[in-house]
Short mmCIF file of C-alpha atoms and ligand atoms in Angstrom, two decimals:
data_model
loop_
_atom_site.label_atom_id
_atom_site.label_comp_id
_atom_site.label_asym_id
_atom_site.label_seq_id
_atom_site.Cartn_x
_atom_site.Cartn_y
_atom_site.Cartn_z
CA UNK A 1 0.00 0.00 0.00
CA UNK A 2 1.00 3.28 -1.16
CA UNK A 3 1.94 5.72 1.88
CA UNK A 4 2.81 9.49 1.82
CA UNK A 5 4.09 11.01 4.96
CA UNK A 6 2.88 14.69 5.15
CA UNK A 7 4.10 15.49 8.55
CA UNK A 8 7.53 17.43 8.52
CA UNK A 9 7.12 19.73 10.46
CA UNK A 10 6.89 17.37 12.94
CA UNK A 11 9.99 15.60 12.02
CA UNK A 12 12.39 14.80 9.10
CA UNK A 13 14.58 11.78 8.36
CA UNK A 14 17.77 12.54 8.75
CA UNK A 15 19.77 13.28 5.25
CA UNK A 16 22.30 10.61 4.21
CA UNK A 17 25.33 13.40 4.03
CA UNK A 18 24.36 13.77 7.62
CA UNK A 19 24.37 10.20 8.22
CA UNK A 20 28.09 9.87 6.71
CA UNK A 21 29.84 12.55 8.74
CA UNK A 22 28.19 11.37 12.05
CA UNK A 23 28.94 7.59 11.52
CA UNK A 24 32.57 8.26 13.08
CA UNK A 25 32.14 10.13 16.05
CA UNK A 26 30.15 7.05 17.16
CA UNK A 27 33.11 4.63 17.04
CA UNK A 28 36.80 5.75 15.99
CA UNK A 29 35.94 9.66 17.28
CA UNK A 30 34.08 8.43 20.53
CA UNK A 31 36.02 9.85 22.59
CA UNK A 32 34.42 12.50 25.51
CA UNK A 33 35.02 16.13 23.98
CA UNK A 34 36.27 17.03 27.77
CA UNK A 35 38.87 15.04 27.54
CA UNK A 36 42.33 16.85 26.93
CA UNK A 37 44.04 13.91 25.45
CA UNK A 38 44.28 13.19 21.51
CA UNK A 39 41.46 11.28 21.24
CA UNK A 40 39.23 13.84 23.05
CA UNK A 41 40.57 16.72 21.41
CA UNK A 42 39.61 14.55 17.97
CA UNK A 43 35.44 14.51 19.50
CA UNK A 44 36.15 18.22 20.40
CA UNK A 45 37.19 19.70 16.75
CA UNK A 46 34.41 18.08 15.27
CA UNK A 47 32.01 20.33 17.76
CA UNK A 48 33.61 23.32 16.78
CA UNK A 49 33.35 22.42 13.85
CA UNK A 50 29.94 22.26 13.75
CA UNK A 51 29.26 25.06 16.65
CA UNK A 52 31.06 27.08 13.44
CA UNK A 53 28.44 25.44 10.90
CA UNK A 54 25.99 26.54 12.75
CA UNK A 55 27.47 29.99 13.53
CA UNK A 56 27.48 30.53 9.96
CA UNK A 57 23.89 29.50 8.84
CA UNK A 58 22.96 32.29 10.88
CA UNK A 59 25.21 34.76 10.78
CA UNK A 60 27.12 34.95 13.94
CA UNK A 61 30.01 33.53 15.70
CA UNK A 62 30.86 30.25 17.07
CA UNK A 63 31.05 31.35 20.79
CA UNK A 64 27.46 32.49 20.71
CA UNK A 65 25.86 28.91 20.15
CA UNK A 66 24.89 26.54 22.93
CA UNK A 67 24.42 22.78 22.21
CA UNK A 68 21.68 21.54 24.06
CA UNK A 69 19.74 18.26 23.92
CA UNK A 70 16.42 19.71 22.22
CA UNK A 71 15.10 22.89 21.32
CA UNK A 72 12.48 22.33 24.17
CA UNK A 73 15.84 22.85 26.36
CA UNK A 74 17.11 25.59 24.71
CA UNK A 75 13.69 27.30 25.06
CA UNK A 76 13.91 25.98 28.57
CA UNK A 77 17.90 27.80 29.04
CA UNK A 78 17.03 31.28 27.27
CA UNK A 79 13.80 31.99 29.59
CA UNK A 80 14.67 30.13 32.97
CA UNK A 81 18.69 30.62 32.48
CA UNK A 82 17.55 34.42 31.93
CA UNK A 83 15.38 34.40 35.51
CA UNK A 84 18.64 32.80 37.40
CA UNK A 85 21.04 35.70 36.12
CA UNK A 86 18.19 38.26 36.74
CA UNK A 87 17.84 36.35 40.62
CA UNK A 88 21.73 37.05 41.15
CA UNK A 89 20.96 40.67 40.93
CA UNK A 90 21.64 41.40 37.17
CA UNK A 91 19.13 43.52 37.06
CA UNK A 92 17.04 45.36 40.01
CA UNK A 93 13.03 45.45 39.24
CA UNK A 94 10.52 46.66 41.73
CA UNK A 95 8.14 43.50 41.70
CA UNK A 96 8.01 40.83 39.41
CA UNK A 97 10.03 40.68 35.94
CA UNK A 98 7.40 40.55 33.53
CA UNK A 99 7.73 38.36 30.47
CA UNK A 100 5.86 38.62 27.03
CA UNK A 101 4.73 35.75 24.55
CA UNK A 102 2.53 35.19 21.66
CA UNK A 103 -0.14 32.64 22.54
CA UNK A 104 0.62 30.51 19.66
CA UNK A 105 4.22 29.51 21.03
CA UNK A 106 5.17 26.18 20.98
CA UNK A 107 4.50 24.26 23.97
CA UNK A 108 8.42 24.55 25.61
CA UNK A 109 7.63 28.61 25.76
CA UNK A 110 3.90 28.44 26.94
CA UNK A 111 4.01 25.97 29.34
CA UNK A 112 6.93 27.01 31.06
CA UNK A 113 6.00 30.33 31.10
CA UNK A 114 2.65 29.11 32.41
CA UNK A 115 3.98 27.63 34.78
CA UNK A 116 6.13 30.58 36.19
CA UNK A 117 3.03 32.29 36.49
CA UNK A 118 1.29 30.50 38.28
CA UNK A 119 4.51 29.91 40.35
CA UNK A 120 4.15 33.67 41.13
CA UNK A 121 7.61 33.65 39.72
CA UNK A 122 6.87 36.30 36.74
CA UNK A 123 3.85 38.70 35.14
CA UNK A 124 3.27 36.84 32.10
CA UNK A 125 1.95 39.33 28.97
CA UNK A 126 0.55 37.69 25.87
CA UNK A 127 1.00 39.70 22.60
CA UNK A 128 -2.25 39.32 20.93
CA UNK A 129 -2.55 37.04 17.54
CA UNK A 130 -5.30 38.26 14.61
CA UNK A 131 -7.35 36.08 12.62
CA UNK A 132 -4.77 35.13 10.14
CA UNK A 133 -1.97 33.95 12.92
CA UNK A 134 0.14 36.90 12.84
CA UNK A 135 1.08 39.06 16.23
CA UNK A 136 -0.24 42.11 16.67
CA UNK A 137 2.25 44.52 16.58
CA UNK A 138 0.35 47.69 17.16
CA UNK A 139 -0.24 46.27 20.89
CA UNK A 140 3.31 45.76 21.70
CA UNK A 141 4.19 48.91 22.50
CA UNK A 142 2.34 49.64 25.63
CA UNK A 143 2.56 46.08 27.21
CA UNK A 144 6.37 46.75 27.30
CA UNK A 145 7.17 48.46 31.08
CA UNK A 146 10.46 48.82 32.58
CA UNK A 147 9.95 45.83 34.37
CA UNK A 148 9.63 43.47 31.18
CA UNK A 149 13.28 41.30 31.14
CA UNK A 150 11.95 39.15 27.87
CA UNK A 151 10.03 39.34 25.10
CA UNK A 152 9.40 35.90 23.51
CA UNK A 153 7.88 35.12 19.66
CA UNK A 154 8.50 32.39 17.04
CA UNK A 155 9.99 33.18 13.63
CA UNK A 156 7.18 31.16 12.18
CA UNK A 157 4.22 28.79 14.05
CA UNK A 158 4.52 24.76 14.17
CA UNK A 159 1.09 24.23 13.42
CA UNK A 160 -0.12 27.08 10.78
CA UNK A 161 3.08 28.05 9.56
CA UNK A 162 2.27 31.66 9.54
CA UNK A 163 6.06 33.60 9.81
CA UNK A 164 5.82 36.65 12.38
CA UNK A 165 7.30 40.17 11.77
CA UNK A 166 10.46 39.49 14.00
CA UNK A 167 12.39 42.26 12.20
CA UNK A 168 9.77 44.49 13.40
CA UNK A 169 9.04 43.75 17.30
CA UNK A 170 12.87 43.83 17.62
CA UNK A 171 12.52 47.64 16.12
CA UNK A 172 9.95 48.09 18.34
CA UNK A 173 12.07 46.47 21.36
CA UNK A 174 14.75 48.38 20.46
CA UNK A 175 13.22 51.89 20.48
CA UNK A 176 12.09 50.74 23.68
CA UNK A 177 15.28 50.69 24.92
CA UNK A 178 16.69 53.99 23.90
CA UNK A 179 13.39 56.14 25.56
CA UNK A 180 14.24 53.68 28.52
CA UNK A 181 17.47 55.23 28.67
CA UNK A 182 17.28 59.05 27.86
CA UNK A 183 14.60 59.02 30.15
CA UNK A 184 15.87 57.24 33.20
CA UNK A 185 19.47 56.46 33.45
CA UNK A 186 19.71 56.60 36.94
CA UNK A 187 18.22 54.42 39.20
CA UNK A 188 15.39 52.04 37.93
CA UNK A 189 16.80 52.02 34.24
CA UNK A 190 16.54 49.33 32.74
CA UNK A 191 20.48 48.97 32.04
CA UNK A 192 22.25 47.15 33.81
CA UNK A 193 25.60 45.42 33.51
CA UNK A 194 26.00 46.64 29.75
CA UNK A 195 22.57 44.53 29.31
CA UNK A 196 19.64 46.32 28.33
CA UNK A 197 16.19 44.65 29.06
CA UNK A 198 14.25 43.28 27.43
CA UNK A 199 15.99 40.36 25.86
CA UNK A 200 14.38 39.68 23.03
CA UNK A 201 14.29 35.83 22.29
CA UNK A 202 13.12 34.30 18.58
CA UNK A 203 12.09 30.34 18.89
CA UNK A 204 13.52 29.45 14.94
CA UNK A 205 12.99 25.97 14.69
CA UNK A 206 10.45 25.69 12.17
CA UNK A 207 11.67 28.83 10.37
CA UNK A 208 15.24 27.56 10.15
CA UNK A 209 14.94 25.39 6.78
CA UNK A 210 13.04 27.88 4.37
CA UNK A 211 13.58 31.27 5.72
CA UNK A 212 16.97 32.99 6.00
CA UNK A 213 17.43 33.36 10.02
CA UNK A 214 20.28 36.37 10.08
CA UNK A 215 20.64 37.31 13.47
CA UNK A 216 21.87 40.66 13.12
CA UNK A 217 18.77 41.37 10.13
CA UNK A 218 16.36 39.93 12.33
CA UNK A 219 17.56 41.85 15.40
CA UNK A 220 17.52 39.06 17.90
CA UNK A 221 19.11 38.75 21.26
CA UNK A 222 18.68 34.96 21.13
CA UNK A 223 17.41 31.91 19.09
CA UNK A 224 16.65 28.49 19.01
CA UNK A 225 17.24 25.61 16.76
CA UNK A 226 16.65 22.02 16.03
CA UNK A 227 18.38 19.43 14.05
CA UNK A 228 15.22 17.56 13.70
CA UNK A 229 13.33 19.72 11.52
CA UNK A 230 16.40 20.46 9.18
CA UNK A 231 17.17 16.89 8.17
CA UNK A 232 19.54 16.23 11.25
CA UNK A 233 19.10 14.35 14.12
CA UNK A 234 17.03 14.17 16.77
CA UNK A 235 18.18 14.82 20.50
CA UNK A 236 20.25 18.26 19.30
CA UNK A 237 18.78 21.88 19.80
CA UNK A 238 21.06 25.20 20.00
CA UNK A 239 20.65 28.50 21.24
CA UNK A 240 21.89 31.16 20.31
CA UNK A 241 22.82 34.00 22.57
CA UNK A 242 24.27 37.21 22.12
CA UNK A 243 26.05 37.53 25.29
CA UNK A 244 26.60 34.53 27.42
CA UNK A 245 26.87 36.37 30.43
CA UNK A 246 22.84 37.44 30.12
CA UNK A 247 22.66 33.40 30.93
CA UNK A 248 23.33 31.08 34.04
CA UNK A 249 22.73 27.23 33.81
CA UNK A 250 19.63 25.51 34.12
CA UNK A 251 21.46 21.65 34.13
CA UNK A 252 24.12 21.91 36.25
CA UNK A 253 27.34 19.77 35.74
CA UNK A 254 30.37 19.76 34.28
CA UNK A 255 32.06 23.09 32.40
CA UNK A 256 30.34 22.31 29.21
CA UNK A 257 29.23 24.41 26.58
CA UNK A 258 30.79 27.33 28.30
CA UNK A 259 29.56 26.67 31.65
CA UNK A 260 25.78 27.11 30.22
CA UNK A 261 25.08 23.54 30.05
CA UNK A 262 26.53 20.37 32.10
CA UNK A 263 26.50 16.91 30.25
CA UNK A 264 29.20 15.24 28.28
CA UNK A 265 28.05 16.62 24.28
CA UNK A 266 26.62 14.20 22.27
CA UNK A 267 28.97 14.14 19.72
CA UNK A 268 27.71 12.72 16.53
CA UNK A 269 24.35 14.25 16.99
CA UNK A 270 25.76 17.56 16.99
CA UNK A 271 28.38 17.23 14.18
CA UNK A 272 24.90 16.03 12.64
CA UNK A 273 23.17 19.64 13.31
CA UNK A 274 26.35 21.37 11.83
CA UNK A 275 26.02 19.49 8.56
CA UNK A 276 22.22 19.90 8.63
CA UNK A 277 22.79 23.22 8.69
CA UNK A 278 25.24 23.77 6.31
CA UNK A 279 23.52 21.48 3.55
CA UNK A 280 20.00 23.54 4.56
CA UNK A 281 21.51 26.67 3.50
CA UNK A 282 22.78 25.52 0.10
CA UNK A 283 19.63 23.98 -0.06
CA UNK A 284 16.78 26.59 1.27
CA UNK A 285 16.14 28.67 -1.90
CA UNK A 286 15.65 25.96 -4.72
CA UNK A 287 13.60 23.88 -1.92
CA UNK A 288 11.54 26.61 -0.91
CA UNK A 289 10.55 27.41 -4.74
CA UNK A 290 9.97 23.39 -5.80
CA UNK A 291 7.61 22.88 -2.26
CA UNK A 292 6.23 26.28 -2.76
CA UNK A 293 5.00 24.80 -6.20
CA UNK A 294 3.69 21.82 -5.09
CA UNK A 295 1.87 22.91 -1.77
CA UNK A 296 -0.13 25.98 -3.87
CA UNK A 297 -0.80 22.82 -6.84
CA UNK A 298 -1.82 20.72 -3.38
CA UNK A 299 -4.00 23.93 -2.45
CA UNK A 300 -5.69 24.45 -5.49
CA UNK A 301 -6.53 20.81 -6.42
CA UNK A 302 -8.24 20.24 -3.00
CA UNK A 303 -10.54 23.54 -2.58
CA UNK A 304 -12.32 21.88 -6.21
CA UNK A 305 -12.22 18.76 -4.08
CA UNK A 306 -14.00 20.53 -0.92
CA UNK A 307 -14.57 24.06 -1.59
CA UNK A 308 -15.51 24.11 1.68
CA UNK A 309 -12.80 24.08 3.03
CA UNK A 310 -10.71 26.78 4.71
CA UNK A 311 -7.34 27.69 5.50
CA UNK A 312 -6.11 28.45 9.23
CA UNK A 313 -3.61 31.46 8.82
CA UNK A 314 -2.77 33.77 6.24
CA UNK A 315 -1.74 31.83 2.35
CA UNK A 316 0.86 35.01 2.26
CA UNK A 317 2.90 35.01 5.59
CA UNK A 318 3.05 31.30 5.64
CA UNK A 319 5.69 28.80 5.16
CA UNK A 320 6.36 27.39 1.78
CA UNK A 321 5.46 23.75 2.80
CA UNK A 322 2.74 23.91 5.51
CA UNK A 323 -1.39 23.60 4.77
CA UNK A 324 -3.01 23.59 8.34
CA UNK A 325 -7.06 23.34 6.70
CA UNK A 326 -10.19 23.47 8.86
CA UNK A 327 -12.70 20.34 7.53
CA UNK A 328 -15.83 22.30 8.44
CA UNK A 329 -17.92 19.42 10.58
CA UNK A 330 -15.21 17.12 10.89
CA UNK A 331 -13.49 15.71 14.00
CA UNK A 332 -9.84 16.33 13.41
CA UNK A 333 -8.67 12.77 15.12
CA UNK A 334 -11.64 11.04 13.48
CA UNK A 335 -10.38 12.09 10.05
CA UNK A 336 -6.99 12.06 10.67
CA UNK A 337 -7.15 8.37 11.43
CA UNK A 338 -8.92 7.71 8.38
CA UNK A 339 -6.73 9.66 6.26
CA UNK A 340 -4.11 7.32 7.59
CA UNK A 341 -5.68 4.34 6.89
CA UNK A 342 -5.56 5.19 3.63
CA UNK A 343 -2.06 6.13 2.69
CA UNK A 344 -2.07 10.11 4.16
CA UNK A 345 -0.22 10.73 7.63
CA UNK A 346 -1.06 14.18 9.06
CA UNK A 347 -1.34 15.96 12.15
CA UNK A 348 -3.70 17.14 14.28
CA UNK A 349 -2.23 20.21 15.70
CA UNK A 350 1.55 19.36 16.29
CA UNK A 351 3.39 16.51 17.31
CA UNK A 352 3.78 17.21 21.14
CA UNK A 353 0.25 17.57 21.04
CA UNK A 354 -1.15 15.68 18.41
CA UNK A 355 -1.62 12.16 20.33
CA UNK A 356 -3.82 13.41 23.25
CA UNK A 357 -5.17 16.63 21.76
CA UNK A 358 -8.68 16.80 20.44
CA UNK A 359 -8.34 20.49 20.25
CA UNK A 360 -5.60 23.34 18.26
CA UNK A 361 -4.12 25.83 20.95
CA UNK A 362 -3.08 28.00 17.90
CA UNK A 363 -6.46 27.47 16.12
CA UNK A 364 -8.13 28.36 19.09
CA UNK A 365 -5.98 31.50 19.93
CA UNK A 366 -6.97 32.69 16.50
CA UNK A 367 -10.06 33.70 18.03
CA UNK A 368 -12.77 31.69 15.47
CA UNK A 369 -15.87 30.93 17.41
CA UNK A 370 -16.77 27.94 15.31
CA UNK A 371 -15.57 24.32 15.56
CA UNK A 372 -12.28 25.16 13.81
CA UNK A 373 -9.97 24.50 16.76
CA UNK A 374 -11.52 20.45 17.17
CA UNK A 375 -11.51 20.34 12.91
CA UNK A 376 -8.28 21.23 11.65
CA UNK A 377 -5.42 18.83 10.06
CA UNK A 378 -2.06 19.84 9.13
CA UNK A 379 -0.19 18.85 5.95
CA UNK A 380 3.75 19.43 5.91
CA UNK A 381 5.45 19.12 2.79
CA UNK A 382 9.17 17.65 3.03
CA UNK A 383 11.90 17.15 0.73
CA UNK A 384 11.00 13.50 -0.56
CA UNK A 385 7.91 15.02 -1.09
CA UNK A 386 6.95 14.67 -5.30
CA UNK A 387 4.46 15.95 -7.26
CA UNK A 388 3.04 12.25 -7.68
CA UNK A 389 2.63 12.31 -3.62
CA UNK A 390 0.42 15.28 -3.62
CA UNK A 391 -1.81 14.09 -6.38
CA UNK A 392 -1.99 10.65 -4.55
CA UNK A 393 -3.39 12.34 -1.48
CA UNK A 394 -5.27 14.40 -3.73
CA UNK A 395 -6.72 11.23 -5.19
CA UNK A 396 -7.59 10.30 -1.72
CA UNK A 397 -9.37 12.90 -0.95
CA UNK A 398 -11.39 12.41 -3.68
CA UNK A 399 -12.42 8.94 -2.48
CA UNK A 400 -12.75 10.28 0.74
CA UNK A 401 -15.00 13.83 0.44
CA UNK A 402 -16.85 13.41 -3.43
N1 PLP B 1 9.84 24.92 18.92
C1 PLP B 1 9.09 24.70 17.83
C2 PLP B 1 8.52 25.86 17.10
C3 PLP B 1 8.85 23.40 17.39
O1 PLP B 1 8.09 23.20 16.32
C4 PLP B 1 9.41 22.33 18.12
C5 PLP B 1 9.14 20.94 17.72
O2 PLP B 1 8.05 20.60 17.30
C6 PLP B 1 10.19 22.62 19.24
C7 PLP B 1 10.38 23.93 19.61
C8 PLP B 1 10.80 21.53 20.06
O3 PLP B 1 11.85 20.95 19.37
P1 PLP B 1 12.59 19.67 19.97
O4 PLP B 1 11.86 18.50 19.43
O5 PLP B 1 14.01 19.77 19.44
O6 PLP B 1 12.54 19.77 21.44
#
């Protein structure tokens, strides 16, 4: 039976290139990267290596990139490694450090910052989303203070794909600063140490393979990544972060990963992120014009199929290979199941969620009053993808709604 796997955004196999230049850090390179003998030192070039890879895809230098095991951790490192520095006294706030997010972060933002709300630990701020997935920018402005330490938003949204003006909340940010400053510089500014609140932290993952994630043009103070969704392996996230210093651990241990992270580094796995990267940016802008092509022929050929139909999030800010459609009237895990049965794996909502969830966070958060939240599937479009997959699921759906 014929299957098509329409789910990469969830996950991606990991590229053969990739495959090759791990293989050897798992036997004749095995040494620990800590280790100052030969064989160590041999595990420890091919990290820099690949912390240099990395540095490179997005613009920056090798000492600003933190292995982790996950992007979840990463997430985890720039908002609770942020409250530990801020605890040591980094910065001086008159009640609690208040921290802003969209509502349509992935689950390793909201929860945690959730969670720290309800902890009492910070005043958690949610930038509003419109209809079509995007933040609203216009609000941003006044829910800044001088107490806010963070400001939190995804380069582009797991489940809808829609990509969010980064380049624009950091100008925003940014002119925050400077009235911060004329304004106040003594006592209760909001510099301290040479750091000037808010941090302003991007989550990248999903954005990393189509759009181009320039640090300096996007204006961010930090950003995560994940091997995963670029065609590496799994078990590898980064973060970026401008000044290490702005950071204190949240997994203590050994010296690793410039003190920001204890944990002997999982060598292979992250020489596999630094040739993910590297191959992703050779890659991005042919792959991002063939998917394009087939996810607006994918589009097209369903709404004739199921007019119907609707989209969740704006066609225009979107990411080249993501269709997240509401089935007006029916159940998303009902449907998905039989989809599957049937030769088309897709998601309800995304894969941290997907197995228990009945409902869309980030449909819901769209504000839609109408079943679209318990309705929706998601359809990611990955590089084995071919023009003979889509019109198979195409075909499907035929059988399926005609
Ligand atoms: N952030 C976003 C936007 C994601 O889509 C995901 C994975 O789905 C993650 C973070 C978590 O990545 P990881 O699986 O590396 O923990």
């Amino acid at each position: 039976m014929k299957r098509v796997y329409l789910d990469y955004a969830a996950s991606t196999p990991v590229d053969k290139r990739v495959l090759t230049a791990m293989a050897p850090y798992y036997n004749e390179r095995f040494a620990n990267a800590g280790s100052a003998h030969w064989f160590g030192q041999q595990a420890a070039a091919g990290i820099f290596e690949a912390r240099e890879k990395l540095a490179r895809a997005i613009n920056t230098t090798y000492e600003q990139i933190i292995f982790t095991g996950s992007a979840t951790e990463a997430n985890n490192l720039a908002i609770q490694g942020l409250l530990r520095q801020l605890r040591g006294g980094a910065f001086k706030i008159d009640g609690k450090p208040r921290i802003i997010i969209s509502a349509i972060e992935h689950q390793s933002v909201l929860k945690l910052a959730e969670e720290l709300a309800r902890q009492e630990e910070i005043d958690l701020v949610y930038l509003p989303v419109n209809h079509a997935g995007v933040v609203e920018i216009s609000k941003l402005k006044n829910l800044l203070n001088e107490r806010t330490v963070l400001v939190s938003v995804m380069l582009a949204n797991s489940e809808i794909g829609t990509i969010q003006p980064i380049g624009k909340i950091a100008k925003i940010i940014s002119d925050f600063r400077d009235s911060c400053f004329r304004g106040n510089d003594t006592g209760g500014s909001n510099k301290s140490n040479n750091v000037v609140y808010p941090l302003f932290h991007t989550d990248a993952v999903q954005g990393l393979q189509y759009l181009k994630c320039d640090v300096e043009e996007l204006g961010v103070d930090m950003m995560t990544l994940s091997a995963h969704k670029i065609y590496g392996p799994k078990g590898v996230g980064a973060l970026y972060v401008k000044n290490r210093s702005w950071l204190k651990p949240i997994i203590m241990g050994g010296e690793r990963e410039w003190g920001l992270r204890g944990g002997t580094e999982s060598t292979a796995t992250i020489v596999g992120f630094g040739v993910a990267a590297a191959i992703n940016e050779k890659m991005r802008a042919a792959e991002t014009e063939r998917v394009l092509e087939l996810r607006d022929h994918f589009w097209k050929e369903f709404k004739k199929i199921l007019p119907k139909a609707q989209l969740n999030g704006s066609l225009k800010d979107r990411l080249p290979h993501n269709l997240n459609i509401y089935f007006p009237g029916w159940p998303s895990q009902d449907l998905a199941i039989e989809l599957d049965l049937m030769g088309v794996s897709a998601s309800v909502g995304s894969a941290c969620v997907a197995k228990v969830a009945e409902s869309s966070y980030v449909v819901e958060a769209l504000g839609y009053k109408d079943d679209r939240a318990t309705s929706s599937l998601r359809f990611t479009l990955g590089r084995p993808t071919k023009k003979s997959d889509v019109d198979f699921v195409l075909e499907v759906f035929k059988k399926r709604f005609e």
